[in-house]
PDB file of C-alpha atoms in Angstrom:
ATOM      1  CA  GLN A   1      96.763  94.870  96.082  1.00 70.00           C
ATOM      2  CA  SER A   2      99.920  95.587  94.147  1.00 82.00           C
ATOM      3  CA  ALA A   3     100.777  99.164  93.269  1.00 91.00           C
ATOM      4  CA  LEU A   4      99.905 100.345  89.791  1.00 96.00           C
ATOM      5  CA  THR A   5     102.876 100.480  87.419  1.00 97.00           C
ATOM      6  CA  GLN A   6     104.181 103.848  86.274  1.00 97.00           C
ATOM      7  CA  PRO A   7     107.482 104.731  84.578  1.00 97.00           C
ATOM      8  CA  ALA A   8     109.982 106.001  87.129  1.00 96.00           C
ATOM      9  CA  SER A   9     110.756 109.086  85.093  1.00 97.00           C
ATOM     10  CA  VAL A  10     109.821 110.991  81.954  1.00 98.00           C
ATOM     11  CA  SER A  11     111.215 114.184  80.519  1.00 96.00           C
ATOM     12  CA  GLY A  12     110.404 116.765  77.909  1.00 96.00           C
ATOM     13  CA  SER A  13     111.360 120.205  76.704  1.00 96.00           C
ATOM     14  CA  PRO A  14     109.237 123.299  77.249  1.00 96.00           C
ATOM     15  CA  GLY A  15     106.354 123.378  74.798  1.00 96.00           C
ATOM     16  CA  GLN A  16     106.454 119.657  74.096  1.00 97.00           C
ATOM     17  CA  SER A  17     103.884 117.059  75.145  1.00 97.00           C
ATOM     18  CA  ILE A  18     104.530 114.061  77.367  1.00 97.00           C
ATOM     19  CA  THR A  19     102.429 111.080  78.397  1.00 98.00           C
ATOM     20  CA  ILE A  20     102.669 109.123  81.632  1.00 98.00           C
ATOM     21  CA  SER A  21     101.222 105.625  81.665  1.00 98.00           C
ATOM     22  CA  CYS A  22      99.639 103.817  84.583  1.00 98.00           C
ATOM     23  CA  THR A  23      99.108 100.073  84.232  1.00 97.00           C
ATOM     24  CA  GLY A  24      96.948  98.004  86.515  1.00 97.00           C
ATOM     25  CA  THR A  25      94.664  95.021  86.187  1.00 96.00           C
ATOM     26  CA  SER A  26      91.045  94.258  85.448  1.00 94.00           C
ATOM     27  CA  SER A  27      90.449  94.513  89.216  1.00 94.00           C
ATOM     28  CA  ASP A  28      91.367  98.164  89.360  1.00 95.00           C
ATOM     29  CA  VAL A  29      92.176 100.365  86.343  1.00 96.00           C
ATOM     30  CA  GLY A  30      90.440  98.094  83.855  1.00 95.00           C
ATOM     31  CA  GLY A  31      87.421  97.440  86.021  1.00 95.00           C
ATOM     32  CA  TYR A  32      86.315 100.964  86.856  1.00 95.00           C
ATOM     33  CA  ASN A  33      86.315 104.430  85.300  1.00 95.00           C
ATOM     34  CA  TYR A  34      87.691 105.820  88.535  1.00 96.00           C
ATOM     35  CA  VAL A  35      91.294 106.720  87.791  1.00 97.00           C
ATOM     36  CA  SER A  36      92.655 109.946  89.248  1.00 98.00           C
ATOM     37  CA  TRP A  37      95.984 111.717  88.887  1.00 98.00           C
ATOM     38  CA  TYR A  38      97.880 113.816  91.447  1.00 98.00           C
ATOM     39  CA  GLN A  39     100.755 116.263  91.086  1.00 98.00           C
ATOM     40  CA  GLN A  40     103.226 116.579  93.944  1.00 97.00           C
ATOM     41  CA  HIS A  41     105.979 119.144  94.153  1.00 97.00           C
ATOM     42  CA  PRO A  42     108.863 118.405  96.553  1.00 94.00           C
ATOM     43  CA  GLY A  43     107.835 118.775 100.162  1.00 92.00           C
ATOM     44  CA  LYS A  44     104.255 119.619  99.225  1.00 94.00           C
ATOM     45  CA  ALA A  45     100.911 117.876  99.456  1.00 95.00           C
ATOM     46  CA  PRO A  46      99.519 116.082  96.399  1.00 96.00           C
ATOM     47  CA  LYS A  47      97.138 118.072  94.202  1.00 97.00           C
ATOM     48  CA  LEU A  48      94.271 116.575  92.213  1.00 97.00           C
ATOM     49  CA  MET A  49      94.778 117.044  88.473  1.00 98.00           C
ATOM     50  CA  ILE A  50      92.395 114.530  86.842  1.00 98.00           C
ATOM     51  CA  TYR A  51      89.518 112.436  88.197  1.00 97.00           C
ATOM     52  CA  ASP A  52      87.171 109.825  86.772  1.00 96.00           C
ATOM     53  CA  VAL A  53      89.782 109.054  84.066  1.00 97.00           C
ATOM     54  CA  SER A  54      89.457 112.280  82.098  1.00 97.00           C
ATOM     55  CA  LYS A  55      87.683 114.989  84.101  1.00 96.00           C
ATOM     56  CA  ARG A  56      89.548 118.115  85.135  1.00 97.00           C
ATOM     57  CA  PRO A  57      88.785 119.964  88.396  1.00 95.00           C
ATOM     58  CA  SER A  58      88.129 123.646  88.104  1.00 94.00           C
ATOM     59  CA  GLY A  59      91.358 125.612  88.153  1.00 95.00           C
ATOM     60  CA  VAL A  60      93.478 122.889  86.564  1.00 97.00           C
ATOM     61  CA  SER A  61      94.960 123.878  83.221  1.00 96.00           C
ATOM     62  CA  ASN A  62      93.450 122.307  80.108  1.00 96.00           C
ATOM     63  CA  ARG A  63      96.998 121.308  79.180  1.00 97.00           C
ATOM     64  CA  PHE A  64      96.377 118.295  81.423  1.00 98.00           C
ATOM     65  CA  SER A  65      94.247 115.472  80.028  1.00 98.00           C
ATOM     66  CA  GLY A  66      93.551 111.863  80.924  1.00 97.00           C
ATOM     67  CA  SER A  67      92.464 108.740  79.107  1.00 97.00           C
ATOM     68  CA  LYS A  68      92.189 104.994  79.560  1.00 97.00           C
ATOM     69  CA  SER A  69      92.411 101.919  77.386  1.00 96.00           C
ATOM     70  CA  GLY A  70      91.931  98.517  78.924  1.00 96.00           C
ATOM     71  CA  ASN A  71      94.077  98.166  82.029  1.00 97.00           C
ATOM     72  CA  THR A  72      96.225 101.227  81.254  1.00 98.00           C
ATOM     73  CA  ALA A  73      95.436 104.839  82.036  1.00 98.00           C
ATOM     74  CA  SER A  74      97.414 107.787  80.742  1.00 98.00           C
ATOM     75  CA  LEU A  75      98.059 111.382  81.722  1.00 98.00           C
ATOM     76  CA  THR A  76      99.105 113.743  78.939  1.00 98.00           C
ATOM     77  CA  ILE A  77     100.587 117.162  79.567  1.00 98.00           C
ATOM     78  CA  SER A  78     100.779 119.386  76.518  1.00 97.00           C
ATOM     79  CA  GLY A  79     102.735 122.619  76.137  1.00 97.00           C
ATOM     80  CA  LEU A  80     105.130 121.640  78.919  1.00 97.00           C
ATOM     81  CA  GLN A  81     106.068 124.425  81.317  1.00 97.00           C
ATOM     82  CA  ALA A  82     108.812 124.610  83.913  1.00 96.00           C
ATOM     83  CA  GLU A  83     106.217 124.592  86.705  1.00 96.00           C
ATOM     84  CA  ASP A  84     104.983 121.181  85.560  1.00 97.00           C
ATOM     85  CA  GLU A  85     108.190 119.598  86.875  1.00 97.00           C
ATOM     86  CA  ALA A  86     106.965 117.409  89.733  1.00 97.00           C
ATOM     87  CA  ASP A  87     106.078 113.855  90.712  1.00 98.00           C
ATOM     88  CA  TYR A  88     102.845 112.461  89.307  1.00 98.00           C
ATOM     89  CA  TYR A  89     100.817 109.639  90.820  1.00 98.00           C
ATOM     90  CA  CYS A  90      97.898 107.729  89.403  1.00 98.00           C
ATOM     91  CA  CYS A  91      95.276 106.207  91.638  1.00 98.00           C
ATOM     92  CA  SER A  92      92.481 103.771  90.918  1.00 97.00           C
ATOM     93  CA  TYR A  93      89.470 102.544  92.817  1.00 96.00           C
ATOM     94  CA  ALA A  94      90.109  98.850  93.397  1.00 94.00           C
ATOM     95  CA  GLY A  95      86.740  97.599  94.572  1.00 89.00           C
ATOM     96  CA  SER A  96      85.549  96.799  98.095  1.00 88.00           C
ATOM     97  CA  SER A  97      85.939 100.469  98.987  1.00 89.00           C
ATOM     98  CA  THR A  98      89.720 100.429  98.568  1.00 93.00           C
ATOM     99  CA  PHE A  99      92.160 102.430  96.476  1.00 96.00           C
ATOM    100  CA  VAL A 100      95.544 101.695  94.955  1.00 97.00           C
ATOM    101  CA  PHE A 101      98.202 104.193  93.870  1.00 97.00           C
ATOM    102  CA  GLY A 102     100.917 103.978  91.278  1.00 97.00           C
ATOM    103  CA  GLY A 103     104.563 104.129  92.242  1.00 96.00           C
ATOM    104  CA  GLY A 104     104.921 107.655  90.900  1.00 97.00           C
ATOM    105  CA  THR A 105     106.654 109.256  87.923  1.00 98.00           C
ATOM    106  CA  LYS A 106     109.194 112.052  88.146  1.00 98.00           C
ATOM    107  CA  LEU A 107     108.681 114.571  85.358  1.00 98.00           C
ATOM    108  CA  THR A 108     111.716 116.606  84.382  1.00 97.00           C
ATOM    109  CA  VAL A 109     111.319 119.653  82.165  1.00 96.00           C
ATOM    110  CA  LEU A 110     114.607 119.973  80.306  1.00 92.00           C
TER     111      LEU A 110
ATOM    112  CA  GLU B   1      88.801 127.926 101.716  1.00 95.00           C
ATOM    113  CA  VAL B   2      89.132 124.208 102.396  1.00 96.00           C
ATOM    114  CA  GLN B   3      91.858 123.480 104.923  1.00 97.00           C
ATOM    115  CA  LEU B   4      93.084 120.196 106.372  1.00 98.00           C
ATOM    116  CA  VAL B   5      95.752 120.389 109.074  1.00 98.00           C
ATOM    117  CA  GLU B   6      97.351 117.230 110.448  1.00 98.00           C
ATOM    118  CA  SER B   7      99.090 116.968 113.801  1.00 97.00           C
ATOM    119  CA  GLY B   8     100.358 114.381 116.237  1.00 97.00           C
ATOM    120  CA  GLY B   9     103.307 112.969 114.356  1.00 97.00           C
ATOM    121  CA  GLY B  10     106.631 112.212 115.992  1.00 97.00           C
ATOM    122  CA  LEU B  11     109.138 109.568 116.980  1.00 97.00           C
ATOM    123  CA  VAL B  12     107.824 106.322 118.438  1.00 97.00           C
ATOM    124  CA  GLN B  13     109.448 102.995 119.200  1.00 97.00           C
ATOM    125  CA  PRO B  14     108.489  99.791 117.368  1.00 97.00           C
ATOM    126  CA  GLY B  15     105.456  98.260 119.013  1.00 97.00           C
ATOM    127  CA  GLY B  16     104.300 101.637 120.272  1.00 97.00           C
ATOM    128  CA  SER B  17     101.195 103.681 119.586  1.00 98.00           C
ATOM    129  CA  LEU B  18     100.442 107.125 118.232  1.00 98.00           C
ATOM    130  CA  ARG B  19      97.287 109.093 117.478  1.00 98.00           C
ATOM    131  CA  LEU B  20      97.160 111.501 114.567  1.00 98.00           C
ATOM    132  CA  SER B  21      94.585 114.245 114.176  1.00 98.00           C
ATOM    133  CA  CYS B  22      93.351 116.201 111.181  1.00 98.00           C
ATOM    134  CA  ALA B  23      91.486 119.477 111.738  1.00 98.00           C
ATOM    135  CA  ALA B  24      89.166 120.425 108.898  1.00 98.00           C
ATOM    136  CA  SER B  25      87.718 123.812 108.025  1.00 97.00           C
ATOM    137  CA  GLY B  26      86.128 125.660 105.132  1.00 97.00           C
ATOM    138  CA  PHE B  27      83.568 122.992 104.282  1.00 96.00           C
ATOM    139  CA  THR B  28      80.781 120.892 105.808  1.00 96.00           C
ATOM    140  CA  PHE B  29      82.955 118.171 107.295  1.00 96.00           C
ATOM    141  CA  SER B  30      80.054 115.900 108.179  1.00 94.00           C
ATOM    142  CA  ASP B  31      79.046 115.504 104.524  1.00 94.00           C
ATOM    143  CA  HIS B  32      82.313 113.969 103.423  1.00 95.00           C
ATOM    144  CA  TYR B  33      84.083 110.652 103.517  1.00 95.00           C
ATOM    145  CA  MET B  34      87.635 111.188 104.792  1.00 97.00           C
ATOM    146  CA  ASP B  35      90.801 109.192 104.179  1.00 97.00           C
ATOM    147  CA  TRP B  36      94.366 108.759 105.380  1.00 98.00           C
ATOM    148  CA  VAL B  37      97.146 108.318 102.812  1.00 98.00           C
ATOM    149  CA  ARG B  38     100.804 107.856 103.692  1.00 98.00           C
ATOM    150  CA  GLN B  39     104.134 108.307 101.948  1.00 97.00           C
ATOM    151  CA  ALA B  40     107.300 106.624 103.162  1.00 96.00           C
ATOM    152  CA  PRO B  41     110.474 108.721 102.761  1.00 95.00           C
ATOM    153  CA  GLY B  42     111.406 108.886  99.082  1.00 92.00           C
ATOM    154  CA  LYS B  43     108.576 106.527  98.154  1.00 93.00           C
ATOM    155  CA  GLY B  44     105.140 106.702  96.573  1.00 94.00           C
ATOM    156  CA  LEU B  45     101.696 107.230  98.014  1.00 96.00           C
ATOM    157  CA  GLU B  46      99.855 104.431  99.824  1.00 97.00           C
ATOM    158  CA  TRP B  47      96.171 104.516 100.745  1.00 97.00           C
ATOM    159  CA  VAL B  48      95.696 103.686 104.433  1.00 98.00           C
ATOM    160  CA  GLY B  49      91.946 103.787 104.951  1.00 97.00           C
ATOM    161  CA  ARG B  50      88.723 105.776 104.964  1.00 96.00           C
ATOM    162  CA  THR B  51      85.763 106.637 107.131  1.00 96.00           C
ATOM    163  CA  ARG B  52      82.351 107.219 105.662  1.00 94.00           C
ATOM    164  CA  ASN B  53      80.009 109.957 106.846  1.00 93.00           C
ATOM    165  CA  LYS B  54      77.170 109.781 109.371  1.00 90.00           C
ATOM    166  CA  ALA B  55      74.633 109.021 106.637  1.00 90.00           C
ATOM    167  CA  ASN B  56      76.644 105.879 105.964  1.00 90.00           C
ATOM    168  CA  SER B  57      77.110 104.952 109.606  1.00 92.00           C
ATOM    169  CA  TYR B  58      80.719 106.115 109.906  1.00 93.00           C
ATOM    170  CA  THR B  59      81.858 102.729 108.617  1.00 95.00           C
ATOM    171  CA  THR B  60      85.552 102.277 107.872  1.00 96.00           C
ATOM    172  CA  GLU B  61      87.783 100.443 105.421  1.00 95.00           C
ATOM    173  CA  TYR B  62      91.509  99.732 105.696  1.00 96.00           C
ATOM    174  CA  ALA B  63      94.434  98.669 103.562  1.00 95.00           C
ATOM    175  CA  ALA B  64      95.609  95.131 104.276  1.00 94.00           C
ATOM    176  CA  SER B  65      98.948  96.459 105.529  1.00 95.00           C
ATOM    177  CA  VAL B  66      97.350  98.261 108.490  1.00 97.00           C
ATOM    178  CA  LYS B  67      94.144  96.324 109.133  1.00 97.00           C
ATOM    179  CA  GLY B  68      93.860  95.278 112.755  1.00 97.00           C
ATOM    180  CA  ARG B  69      96.506  97.771 113.889  1.00 98.00           C
ATOM    181  CA  PHE B  70      95.130 101.139 112.762  1.00 98.00           C
ATOM    182  CA  THR B  71      91.723 102.645 113.554  1.00 98.00           C
ATOM    183  CA  ILE B  72      90.166 105.635 111.827  1.00 98.00           C
ATOM    184  CA  SER B  73      87.562 107.705 113.642  1.00 97.00           C
ATOM    185  CA  ARG B  74      86.020 111.143 113.375  1.00 97.00           C
ATOM    186  CA  ASP B  75      84.248 113.712 115.517  1.00 97.00           C
ATOM    187  CA  ASP B  76      81.935 115.784 113.352  1.00 97.00           C
ATOM    188  CA  SER B  77      81.219 118.160 116.253  1.00 97.00           C
ATOM    189  CA  LYS B  78      84.913 119.093 116.232  1.00 97.00           C
ATOM    190  CA  ASN B  79      85.410 118.832 112.453  1.00 97.00           C
ATOM    191  CA  SER B  80      88.196 116.386 113.160  1.00 98.00           C
ATOM    192  CA  LEU B  81      89.528 113.125 111.768  1.00 98.00           C
ATOM    193  CA  TYR B  82      91.743 110.746 113.712  1.00 98.00           C
ATOM    194  CA  LEU B  83      94.111 107.854 113.060  1.00 98.00           C
ATOM    195  CA  GLN B  84      94.963 105.626 116.015  1.00 98.00           C
ATOM    196  CA  MET B  85      98.058 103.610 115.193  1.00 98.00           C
ATOM    197  CA  ASN B  86      98.985 100.646 117.377  1.00 98.00           C
ATOM    198  CA  SER B  87     101.666  97.959 117.166  1.00 98.00           C
ATOM    199  CA  LEU B  88     103.730 100.271 115.007  1.00 98.00           C
ATOM    200  CA  LYS B  89     106.433  98.824 112.779  1.00 97.00           C
ATOM    201  CA  THR B  90     109.488 100.480 111.241  1.00 97.00           C
ATOM    202  CA  GLU B  91     107.783 100.185 107.853  1.00 97.00           C
ATOM    203  CA  ASP B  92     105.004 102.488 109.078  1.00 98.00           C
ATOM    204  CA  THR B  93     107.499 105.373 108.982  1.00 98.00           C
ATOM    205  CA  ALA B  94     105.949 107.902 106.622  1.00 98.00           C
ATOM    206  CA  VAL B  95     104.322 111.261 106.172  1.00 98.00           C
ATOM    207  CA  TYR B  96     100.634 110.767 106.865  1.00 98.00           C
ATOM    208  CA  TYR B  97      98.157 112.894 104.913  1.00 98.00           C
ATOM    209  CA  CYS B  98      94.476 113.313 105.535  1.00 98.00           C
ATOM    210  CA  ALA B  99      92.479 113.682 102.348  1.00 98.00           C
ATOM    211  CA  ARG B 100      88.892 114.546 101.545  1.00 97.00           C
ATOM    212  CA  GLU B 101      86.637 112.693  99.160  1.00 96.00           C
ATOM    213  CA  PRO B 102      84.050 114.811  97.334  1.00 94.00           C
ATOM    214  CA  ALA B 103      80.535 114.900  98.739  1.00 88.00           C
ATOM    215  CA  ALA B 104      78.909 113.931  95.460  1.00 83.00           C
ATOM    216  CA  ILE B 105      78.446 110.270  94.606  1.00 81.00           C
ATOM    217  CA  PRO B 106      80.455 108.399  93.386  1.00 77.00           C
ATOM    218  CA  ARG B 107      83.259 109.254  95.765  1.00 81.00           C
ATOM    219  CA  ARG B 108      86.296 107.792  94.080  1.00 92.00           C
ATOM    220  CA  TYR B 109      89.078 110.366  94.407  1.00 96.00           C
ATOM    221  CA  PHE B 110      90.651 112.840  96.811  1.00 97.00           C
ATOM    222  CA  ASP B 111      89.950 116.481  96.066  1.00 96.00           C
ATOM    223  CA  TYR B 112      91.799 118.150  98.969  1.00 97.00           C
ATOM    224  CA  TRP B 113      94.820 117.091 100.979  1.00 98.00           C
ATOM    225  CA  GLY B 114      96.493 118.303 104.147  1.00 97.00           C
ATOM    226  CA  GLN B 115     100.201 119.109 104.379  1.00 97.00           C
ATOM    227  CA  GLY B 116     100.974 115.910 106.247  1.00 97.00           C
ATOM    228  CA  THR B 117     102.581 114.927 109.537  1.00 98.00           C
ATOM    229  CA  LEU B 118     105.713 112.798 109.831  1.00 98.00           C
ATOM    230  CA  VAL B 119     105.669 109.583 111.844  1.00 98.00           C
ATOM    231  CA  THR B 120     109.020 107.927 112.516  1.00 98.00           C
ATOM    232  CA  VAL B 121     109.084 104.446 113.996  1.00 98.00           C
ATOM    233  CA  SER B 122     112.551 103.686 115.286  1.00 96.00           C
ATOM    234  CA  SER B 123     114.343 102.405 118.362  1.00 94.00           C
TER     235      SER B 123
END
């Protein structure tokens, strides 16, 4: 499968909201409600932020939210904080017990 | 506390082999599907493959890029996951992470990750 398409970078000021898109096809993002999002700080392991399109694991701030429309999923971070600066990856179930990730988006908090 | 600790990475020549391990603790390892995900230097994440649990016959799935060269196995008695990598190519150079899928069905995401181990394939 081809990687899901994410913008290479997004930025925002503290307190603002940003949205990261994740575009796939009807064989992955559009075909299943199994999109997840991961936050990765430099040199660290990825951390689960959103699963099943819009569900938040316990301990993850409610400033993080997810949604999906057609073949595009989105991660929205509201009330941006300095600690949110990181790389963000989307991931979708792609059928036949396989997964596909997005190329990643670097979030800069100005 | 859930912990996943990878080991076994290092420098290997093209065409060579390497076996990675992932030691799990803090949860009932045998209940969970387990996966390997890799990240080439400066690049994004790539799913490598998964092993199901005993209840699902330990069956495995692989990404097309590694199928036939990589083998995932597990030893529930040792709470350990393995990745045997053969016929390594320079493009396999990456940090390899082990990741846990949740026990509850449907298992379609990775709720815990290890810190990763670096594999460098170079002559």
